[in-house]
């Protein structure tokens, strides 16, 4: 039985020992038993000199398998590739799955990119060049070209032969795509179905002609949604003419889902939670621009209160409730924002208007209940129900406006093409501070005589 | 070529027509061509009378395939099952994958549960009973028992026969688990590897003995993390003795990842974004409890400002900057919270202390820069650099405290066993309102003479 804790421990010391003793055989014996992902994790714990030996002790294919995992899981895999001479580096790149090769090269400087491309075998070079041209976060940028395809005229037996031949190199062999003579994607058959049928049966009889596919320029979030709904292990990618160009496997979809949810989450908080290893200095540098921007927006609220300073000096009791109103409205607005951003990613236009309408109505209901509660509390506490009513009315109005902002702003941003996740929680709550104060003091001024 | 837009359109009218004409043959012809997920989507668009015909026109196995998708994608699948008589319902349940059967029955009332369990074949009944007992959100609650296993003494040829036999019923046939006589999980071999080897080779020669597994009581988030890192299509689940109990497939892992990220996101905003169809009234009902709680917490801030009311009436300029300080500190605290919640899910204890320390240092750096900016702005605006310094110093202190709260509180909650995602953004910012005000007025009081 394998304890999951034990399995995750890497034999770092043992490997270091084999490297120190220049024992190529023993190193290979221990290292190649590890899962590729663990090989990658171990590599980054070695120093540069040790890694140099690792590059010499492993074949290009073995390094390629490891670098596949390095690229997917580490941000800066190309730095490790550059520790080898360019010829070896290019060989390793050609042994990797093409989607990972492309990801690694898209992080390279233009001169490094040119160097490696020139050293790749020409077939690979063209494939990589094509994939590099796809826009980030589209199906084309995610796909790989190592898939299994058969002709519609093939038999099950022929298909099985193709699979056996490609078993080591294809990224996935469990879905077999069916093409006609013009290389159009016209069907799919699973390995499961092939195994359930006699060798002499024809692919065209057992294939599923209603094959789901995505266009090469489809947004990655839409691709992820389809995989999620239909539980596919891979999606074929076609161009507008229907030619099969590549496939996206479910593990890459999981990475997309993680990326999209991290973006939503980051947007709500106004901070990028992706880089978990950054130092406090880098964290401060990253967060400051947005915070200073919000500070300046907050200054307009200060300017507004300043405009009403006379009012406050006459009825200083008003200062007591500033943060209560701004805070409650801010909380409500953040809730509306969170719901709106989540809905935008899955719904269409007509529903957006309904969303705004619903959020405003929700704000009204919440506001009325909150207003009644606060009117009673303040009225009893300060023995002044006019004051209570002022706070209560301000509360209702502030909450409705905050909910409106929280739902409308991300929708508008989505319309003009900006990622709605950028309309962060802090922005909405700082904006609602401004509107809440404006409402509060305007109402208070009307009833000033009852508040002094 | 299939346009993804076209593929997602359901032949609702055509199906409705076949049902209206009681044309069983034509209905089956059109309906059974659809992907199971599309069948489920179509079913819920029919009315009860139409669905009654659907249940009569399809076999238990066909209904089972559709209900598998219904359960995964719709919240209330059991309501549809109850439209059939219990005997048919139980037959459909037994044709579903066991993990989905268990999910559906865990939504049932106890009397419905008892009814269906009694009608299940006894083998299935025991399996379902066992799985129902696993705690929600653990590996045991996610797993299914339809996997492929072979003995360590089997040959590749024997393994392929087992696969062919189970090809229709196993949830996944691409990973084959290897057991010894005592049913311990001792290895795994992929279908890819089986196809790459001669029929006479032995499973024990080609299998991977370092098989990754999870314990039946492991947390679902940990299971998802392992699948994510190693790109598995399925994870075997074992008990503490090492016996293979079931498997979790990657599509269920995707659902777990979605669930966990929705929880984090909801927690940050203080609102449950899961139910996207709720009416404004229900939305208000769900959000009010938390908002009222925060309102009462906000009252303590009001009480605090009230304590300082004399100070404000003497230097009403102070009221101008209340929301600026509380707002900026609140924004910073929310950022710390977001980072902390995200890190807690992937890191260990020692790193938690480092996290808090880093957030406080980040707060100090942010605070100092913000303080300098605001001191200059206020000093010039109000021609009073003491006032500026008071605002600046308050700002620094308020931000540091907010960052401390934003990172410490979720960690403490995680320690006492509460989901840190509950420590929502609104809670941290409302709390930081309190601390910010306390700091602000305490400092202001010291320098009161320079502010009048």
mmCIF file of C-alpha atoms in Angstrom, chain B residues 17 41 46 54 68 107 122 153 165 183 206 250 252 300 314 317 322 341 353 372 374 376 410 416 418-420 441:
data_model
loop_
_atom_site.group_PDB
_atom_site.id
_atom_site.type_symbol
_atom_site.label_atom_id
_atom_site.label_comp_id
_atom_site.label_asym_id
_atom_site.label_seq_id
_atom_site.Cartn_x
_atom_site.Cartn_y
_atom_site.Cartn_z
ATOM 1 C CA UNK B 17 -43.803 15.918 -32.218
ATOM 2 C CA UNK B 41 -31.013 18.880 -21.172
ATOM 3 C CA UNK B 46 -40.434 18.661 -21.615
ATOM 4 C CA UNK B 54 -40.069 9.134 -22.398
ATOM 5 C CA UNK B 68 -26.126 9.903 -14.976
ATOM 6 C CA UNK B 107 -30.705 14.172 -1.843
ATOM 7 C CA UNK B 122 -28.764 -6.868 -3.025
ATOM 8 C CA UNK B 153 -0.542 -13.123 -12.086
ATOM 9 C CA UNK B 165 -15.680 -7.764 -21.090
ATOM 10 C CA UNK B 183 -7.284 -7.496 -3.018
ATOM 11 C CA UNK B 206 4.921 -3.926 -17.280
ATOM 12 C CA UNK B 250 -11.206 13.257 -13.709
ATOM 13 C CA UNK B 252 -15.693 14.340 -10.984
ATOM 14 C CA UNK B 300 -19.529 49.028 17.441
ATOM 15 C CA UNK B 314 -13.930 70.391 18.032
ATOM 16 C CA UNK B 317 -12.010 68.344 9.679
ATOM 17 C CA UNK B 322 -12.865 58.778 8.095
ATOM 18 C CA UNK B 341 -7.242 31.968 1.778
ATOM 19 C CA UNK B 353 3.550 31.947 9.958
ATOM 20 C CA UNK B 372 3.614 59.738 2.404
ATOM 21 C CA UNK B 374 -1.654 61.211 1.659
ATOM 22 C CA UNK B 376 1.542 65.459 1.076
ATOM 23 C CA UNK B 410 -8.541 32.804 8.068
ATOM 24 C CA UNK B 416 -10.175 25.454 14.584
ATOM 25 C CA UNK B 418 -13.859 26.233 10.104
ATOM 26 C CA UNK B 419 -13.545 26.734 6.371
ATOM 27 C CA UNK B 420 -11.348 29.828 6.032
ATOM 28 C CA UNK B 441 -9.035 59.089 16.551
#
